[in-house]
Short mmCIF file of C-alpha atoms in Angstrom, two decimals:
data_model
loop_
_atom_site.label_atom_id
_atom_site.label_comp_id
_atom_site.label_asym_id
_atom_site.label_seq_id
_atom_site.Cartn_x
_atom_site.Cartn_y
_atom_site.Cartn_z
CA MET A 1 -21.96 -45.72 43.74
CA ILE A 2 -19.58 -43.23 45.25
CA LEU A 3 -18.42 -42.21 41.80
CA SER A 4 -22.61 -41.77 41.00
CA THR A 5 -22.86 -39.73 44.17
CA THR A 6 -19.71 -37.31 43.74
CA LEU A 7 -20.64 -36.55 39.68
CA CYS A 8 -24.27 -35.75 40.97
CA CYS A 9 -22.76 -33.51 43.97
CA SER A 10 -20.60 -31.66 40.98
CA LEU A 11 -22.85 -31.41 38.22
CA PRO A 12 -24.69 -27.90 40.14
CA ILE A 13 -21.36 -26.28 40.65
CA ILE A 14 -20.31 -26.97 36.99
CA PHE A 15 -23.37 -25.60 35.62
CA ALA A 16 -22.81 -22.75 37.94
CA SER A 17 -19.69 -21.95 37.00
CA LEU A 18 -20.40 -22.21 33.36
CA TYR A 19 -23.75 -19.53 33.80
CA MET A 20 -20.95 -17.37 35.36
CA LEU A 21 -18.71 -17.46 32.42
CA ALA A 22 -21.64 -16.62 29.91
CA ILE A 23 -22.76 -13.47 31.69
CA THR A 24 -19.23 -12.16 32.96
CA PRO A 25 -17.79 -9.24 30.85
CA THR A 26 -14.78 -10.25 29.01
CA SER A 27 -11.68 -8.29 30.50
CA TYR A 28 -8.29 -7.54 28.47
CA ALA A 29 -5.15 -5.90 29.84
CA ALA A 30 -4.14 -3.88 27.07
CA PRO A 31 -6.21 -1.87 24.43
CA SER A 32 -6.23 -3.27 20.76
CA ILE A 33 -5.86 -0.87 18.12
CA PHE A 34 -7.58 -1.94 14.64
CA PRO A 35 -5.33 -1.45 11.47
CA PRO A 36 -7.58 0.10 8.16
CA GLN A 37 -8.65 -2.44 5.96
CA ASN A 38 -7.58 -2.69 2.36
CA HIS A 39 -9.68 -0.21 0.73
CA THR A 40 -9.17 -1.89 -2.61
CA THR A 41 -11.88 -4.61 -2.30
CA PRO A 42 -15.73 -4.43 -0.66
CA SER A 43 -14.97 -4.15 3.08
CA SER A 44 -14.78 -7.44 5.33
CA SER A 45 -13.56 -8.38 8.20
CA ASP A 46 -11.36 -11.18 9.81
CA HIS A 47 -11.57 -10.63 13.60
CA GLU A 48 -14.93 -9.46 14.24
CA PHE A 49 -18.20 -11.51 13.76
CA SER A 50 -21.21 -9.36 15.39
CA ILE A 51 -21.75 -6.67 17.87
CA ALA A 52 -22.21 -9.09 20.93
CA HIS A 53 -18.92 -10.46 19.90
CA TYR A 54 -16.55 -7.85 21.66
CA SER A 55 -16.00 -5.29 24.44
CA PRO A 56 -16.60 -1.83 22.95
CA ARG A 57 -14.82 -0.31 25.96
CA ILE A 58 -11.04 -1.47 24.64
CA LEU A 59 -11.29 -0.26 20.90
CA THR A 60 -9.52 2.69 19.88
CA ARG A 61 -8.92 3.80 16.27
CA ALA A 62 -5.30 4.00 14.61
CA SER A 63 -4.30 7.56 14.19
CA LEU A 64 -2.53 7.74 10.34
CA ASN A 65 -0.17 10.55 9.25
CA ILE A 66 -1.54 11.52 5.97
CA LYS A 67 1.74 12.64 4.95
CA ASN A 68 2.65 8.75 4.67
CA GLN A 69 -0.21 7.99 2.59
CA ALA A 70 0.72 6.98 -1.04
CA TYR A 71 -1.63 8.96 -2.04
CA TYR A 72 -0.74 12.07 -0.24
CA ARG A 73 -0.63 15.71 -2.16
CA LYS A 74 0.40 19.07 -1.35
CA TRP A 75 -3.06 20.44 -1.20
CA MET A 76 -3.84 18.06 1.74
CA ILE A 77 -4.02 19.27 5.10
CA ASP A 78 -5.33 16.40 6.90
CA PHE A 79 -8.19 13.77 7.39
CA TYR A 80 -11.14 15.75 8.13
CA PRO A 81 -12.12 16.95 10.55
CA LEU A 82 -9.25 18.97 11.67
CA LYS A 83 -10.93 19.50 14.75
CA VAL A 84 -14.42 20.19 16.36
CA THR A 85 -15.30 23.36 18.16
CA ALA A 86 -18.37 24.01 20.70
CA GLU A 87 -19.48 25.86 18.24
CA ASP A 88 -19.17 23.05 15.27
CA LYS A 89 -21.08 21.15 18.03
CA LYS A 90 -23.89 23.29 18.85
CA SER A 91 -24.47 23.69 14.91
CA TYR A 92 -24.31 20.02 13.39
CA PHE A 93 -25.76 18.52 16.82
CA GLN A 94 -29.32 20.65 17.11
CA ASP A 95 -31.30 17.40 16.71
CA GLY A 96 -28.97 15.43 19.31
CA THR A 97 -25.84 14.35 20.10
CA PHE A 98 -23.55 11.53 21.17
CA ASP A 99 -24.95 11.67 24.60
CA GLU A 100 -28.90 11.05 23.47
CA ASP A 101 -29.83 7.66 24.20
CA LEU A 102 -31.41 6.36 20.90
CA GLY A 103 -33.03 3.17 22.78
CA GLN A 104 -32.99 -0.15 22.53
CA ASN A 105 -33.16 -2.58 19.59
CA LEU A 106 -32.33 -0.35 17.49
CA VAL A 107 -30.34 -3.16 15.44
CA ASP A 108 -29.85 -7.20 16.12
CA ASP A 109 -26.62 -7.30 18.13
CA TRP A 110 -26.34 -11.21 16.68
CA ASP A 111 -26.63 -10.05 13.06
CA ASN A 112 -24.10 -11.50 11.09
CA SER A 113 -24.45 -9.92 8.12
CA ALA A 114 -23.89 -5.97 8.55
CA ASN A 115 -21.29 -4.59 6.23
CA ARG A 116 -17.96 -4.01 8.55
CA GLY A 117 -15.72 -1.78 7.63
CA GLY A 118 -11.82 -1.32 9.12
CA TYR A 119 -12.93 1.51 11.66
CA ASN A 120 -16.60 0.56 12.48
CA ALA A 121 -18.39 -2.51 14.24
CA GLY A 122 -21.06 -2.76 11.34
CA VAL A 123 -23.84 -0.81 9.61
CA TYR A 124 -26.82 -2.18 10.15
CA THR A 125 -30.49 -2.54 8.90
CA PHE A 126 -32.84 -0.14 11.14
CA THR A 127 -34.51 -2.13 13.59
CA GLY A 128 -36.29 0.18 15.69
CA PRO A 129 -39.75 0.56 16.82
CA ASN A 130 -42.18 0.17 13.70
CA ARG A 131 -42.61 4.08 13.45
CA THR A 132 -41.42 7.38 11.71
CA TYR A 133 -38.34 8.07 13.13
CA LEU A 134 -36.60 11.97 13.50
CA GLY A 135 -38.01 13.82 10.70
CA GLY A 136 -40.38 11.63 9.50
CA HIS A 137 -38.15 8.69 8.16
CA PRO A 138 -39.61 5.29 7.39
CA PRO A 139 -37.62 2.63 9.67
CA ASP A 140 -37.14 0.71 6.10
CA GLU A 141 -35.56 3.80 4.63
CA LEU A 142 -32.70 3.90 7.61
CA VAL A 143 -29.68 2.43 8.52
CA VAL A 144 -27.73 2.30 12.14
CA LYS A 145 -23.53 2.68 11.93
CA VAL A 146 -22.80 1.21 15.41
CA LEU A 147 -19.07 3.03 15.94
CA ARG A 148 -16.16 0.90 17.51
CA GLN A 149 -15.06 2.97 20.55
CA ASN A 150 -16.82 3.14 23.51
CA GLN A 151 -16.33 6.97 23.68
CA PRO A 152 -16.83 9.14 20.17
CA ASP A 153 -13.56 10.54 19.31
CA LYS A 154 -13.01 13.87 16.73
CA TRP A 155 -13.50 11.47 13.92
CA ALA A 156 -17.13 10.06 14.68
CA TYR A 157 -17.95 13.80 15.19
CA GLY A 158 -16.82 14.55 11.60
CA GLU A 159 -18.60 11.54 10.13
CA VAL A 160 -21.75 13.19 11.29
CA MET A 161 -20.72 16.59 10.05
CA ALA A 162 -19.90 15.41 6.68
CA LEU A 163 -23.20 13.03 6.43
CA LYS A 164 -25.27 15.94 7.11
CA LEU A 165 -23.10 18.13 4.16
CA ALA A 166 -23.85 14.99 2.17
CA GLY A 167 -27.72 14.79 3.16
CA LEU A 168 -27.79 11.42 4.65
CA TYR A 169 -27.56 12.30 8.72
CA VAL A 170 -30.85 11.41 10.58
CA ALA A 171 -29.27 10.99 14.18
CA SER A 172 -26.57 10.36 16.45
CA GLY A 173 -26.50 9.12 20.21
CA ARG A 174 -25.95 6.00 21.73
CA LYS A 175 -27.28 2.54 20.99
CA SER A 176 -28.40 1.27 24.33
CA LYS A 177 -27.64 -2.61 24.96
CA ASN A 178 -29.83 -4.89 23.92
CA SER A 179 -28.99 -7.59 26.89
CA ILE A 180 -31.19 -8.84 29.46
CA PHE A 181 -28.57 -8.21 32.33
CA ALA A 182 -28.31 -4.62 30.75
CA LYS A 183 -30.58 -3.38 33.61
CA PHE A 184 -28.55 -4.66 36.31
CA LYS A 185 -25.48 -2.96 35.10
CA LYS A 186 -24.79 0.96 36.16
CA ASN A 187 -24.21 2.06 32.87
CA ARG A 188 -26.81 0.78 30.28
CA LYS A 189 -25.48 2.88 27.23
CA SER A 190 -23.03 0.92 25.03
CA ARG A 191 -21.60 2.09 21.50
CA PRO A 192 -22.28 5.61 20.05
CA ALA A 193 -24.12 4.88 16.83
CA ILE A 194 -25.27 7.13 13.80
CA ILE A 195 -28.64 6.62 12.22
CA MET A 196 -28.74 7.46 8.47
CA LYS A 197 -31.16 7.25 5.79
CA LYS A 198 -30.41 4.24 3.47
CA VAL A 199 -28.35 4.66 0.38
CA ARG A 200 -30.64 1.94 -2.17
CA GLY A 201 -28.44 -0.29 -4.40
CA MET A 202 -25.49 -2.66 -3.96
CA SER A 203 -21.77 -2.34 -4.98
CA LEU A 204 -21.33 -3.01 -8.62
CA LEU A 205 -19.69 -6.34 -8.54
CA LYS A 206 -22.27 -7.59 -6.71
CA THR A 207 -25.34 -7.21 -9.64
CA THR A 208 -26.06 -9.99 -11.72
CA ALA A 209 -25.18 -7.20 -14.63
CA TRP A 210 -21.60 -7.69 -13.82
CA ARG A 211 -21.27 -10.96 -13.02
CA LYS A 212 -22.89 -12.07 -16.55
CA ALA A 213 -21.23 -9.04 -18.52
CA GLY A 214 -18.21 -9.64 -20.96
CA PRO A 215 -15.01 -7.81 -20.73
CA ALA A 216 -16.26 -4.37 -23.37
CA MET A 217 -19.59 -4.45 -20.97
CA LYS A 218 -17.93 -4.31 -18.03
CA ILE A 219 -15.67 -1.36 -19.14
CA SER A 220 -18.54 0.74 -19.88
CA LEU A 221 -20.46 -0.02 -16.58
CA LYS A 222 -17.54 0.85 -15.06
CA ASN A 223 -17.09 4.27 -16.78
CA ALA A 224 -20.40 4.72 -16.70
CA VAL A 225 -20.09 4.89 -13.05
CA LYS A 226 -16.89 6.50 -12.38
CA GLU A 227 -18.20 9.76 -14.34
CA ILE A 228 -21.25 9.91 -12.08
CA ILE A 229 -18.80 9.87 -8.72
CA LYS A 230 -16.51 11.85 -10.45
CA VAL A 231 -18.47 15.19 -10.42
CA GLN A 232 -20.08 13.92 -6.73
CA VAL A 233 -16.47 13.91 -5.39
CA VAL A 234 -15.03 16.99 -7.36
CA ASP A 235 -18.91 18.61 -6.31
CA PHE A 236 -18.62 17.93 -3.00
CA ALA A 237 -14.48 18.86 -2.56
CA VAL A 238 -15.31 22.48 -4.43
CA GLN A 239 -18.04 23.42 -2.19
CA HIS A 240 -17.27 22.15 0.98
CA GLY A 241 -13.26 21.97 1.00
CA ILE A 242 -13.51 18.19 1.72
CA LEU A 243 -12.44 15.33 -0.37
CA TYR A 244 -14.03 12.30 -0.50
CA ASN A 245 -11.14 9.88 -0.87
CA ASP A 246 -12.17 6.29 -0.41
CA PHE A 247 -14.52 5.41 -3.59
CA HIS A 248 -13.27 1.95 -3.85
CA THR A 249 -15.75 -0.86 -5.21
CA GLY A 250 -17.49 -1.40 -1.54
CA ASN A 251 -17.99 2.30 -0.99
CA VAL A 252 -20.10 3.10 -4.42
CA PHE A 253 -23.69 1.58 -4.86
CA VAL A 254 -25.22 1.56 -7.75
CA ASP A 255 -28.73 1.35 -9.34
CA LEU A 256 -29.46 -0.30 -12.68
CA ARG A 257 -31.96 -0.31 -15.34
CA ARG A 258 -34.01 -3.65 -16.29
CA ASP A 259 -31.31 -3.67 -19.32
CA GLY A 260 -28.22 -3.79 -16.97
CA THR A 261 -27.32 -0.03 -17.37
CA VAL A 262 -26.33 2.45 -15.10
CA ARG A 263 -28.95 4.52 -14.04
CA GLU A 264 -27.68 6.10 -10.66
CA ALA A 265 -24.38 5.86 -8.66
CA LYS A 266 -23.88 6.95 -4.99
CA LEU A 267 -21.19 7.28 -2.20
CA ILE A 268 -21.54 5.49 1.14
CA ASP A 269 -19.35 5.79 4.30
CA TYR A 270 -18.17 9.38 5.09
CA GLY A 271 -16.11 8.39 8.11
CA TYR A 272 -12.90 8.25 8.50
CA PRO A 273 -10.08 7.60 6.80
CA GLY A 274 -12.02 8.42 3.58
CA MET A 275 -12.38 12.42 4.21
CA ILE A 276 -9.72 14.68 3.61
CA SER A 277 -9.45 18.38 4.84
CA ILE A 278 -8.24 20.43 1.32
CA GLN A 279 -6.87 23.60 0.40
CA SER A 280 -9.27 25.09 -1.60
CA GLU A 281 -7.36 28.13 -2.69
CA LEU A 282 -4.61 25.43 -4.08
CA THR A 283 -7.14 23.39 -6.17
CA ASN A 284 -9.50 23.60 -9.02
CA ARG A 285 -12.00 21.51 -10.55
CA GLY A 286 -9.36 20.43 -12.99
CA LYS A 287 -6.87 19.50 -10.67
CA LEU A 288 -9.42 17.50 -8.48
CA GLU A 289 -10.83 15.75 -11.68
CA LYS A 290 -6.63 14.69 -12.61
CA TYR A 291 -6.13 13.44 -8.82
CA PHE A 292 -9.81 11.74 -9.36
CA GLU A 293 -8.90 9.56 -12.37
CA ARG A 294 -5.70 8.24 -11.48
CA ARG A 295 -7.14 7.26 -7.75
CA TRP A 296 -9.66 5.78 -9.43
CA ALA A 297 -8.01 3.71 -11.75
CA LYS A 298 -5.70 2.50 -8.26
CA LEU A 299 -8.75 1.96 -6.50
CA TRP A 300 -11.00 0.05 -9.02
CA ALA A 301 -7.55 -1.85 -10.66
CA ARG A 302 -8.48 -5.12 -9.80
CA THR A 303 -12.08 -5.22 -11.39
#
């Protein structure tokens, strides 16, 4: 009888403690720096599950020295952008900056299917209001890239600048928290986010045609994709002085015809550390094409 009475009195205290643990943000003593992924395979992450699983306040990006990278060439200056000036922000952010609140429910915070990379918290399907977004873009033609860190760094601004040059940028700002407790907090804004046009297709390695193809057909498919992507990479470098350097299998989306041949191939992910500022006067199409061939052979070696 005494045991039963004690247990009954303790249960409310136990449940109250569990409730407080569930709603209290986790605190950390030191920043966590996430190293870059192995970019020879499609992006994946073992240390994250969804946006809701970790706090944005402690997340920073590891800074790499380009001269220490195996692919470094003397005509490479540094990772793009070299800096972000006030003029850049005025030019590239006329229709929104990272200070703009993009609203709630842009993405599903508990979506475990997002494509995540070493420097972002996921690229998610746009789940915002069922209406056309900025510029008249239908919701099903958009994706949202949520950044890891709470405050945008120059790499975040650089990604927006590169996306604009590539014709994929729609808007940038902050994704508000979806939590029911957000309205009780002083700062309702969470991570910086970029809304961009969806690139149709998928990685070549995930297509049915690739899985069913024999060795000869796989070589043919890879060569077809390579020639398309080479033109895109070299043209972008020549026109803008920026080298897209991270064209691994997960960053190339393909669209195949019914007979399994390649109709189109496009690059995705214009963020750090895949973009490099180059000295245009020290390069030409021939040099860039030669570099592309060697880089491609390395990145696609396991396919």
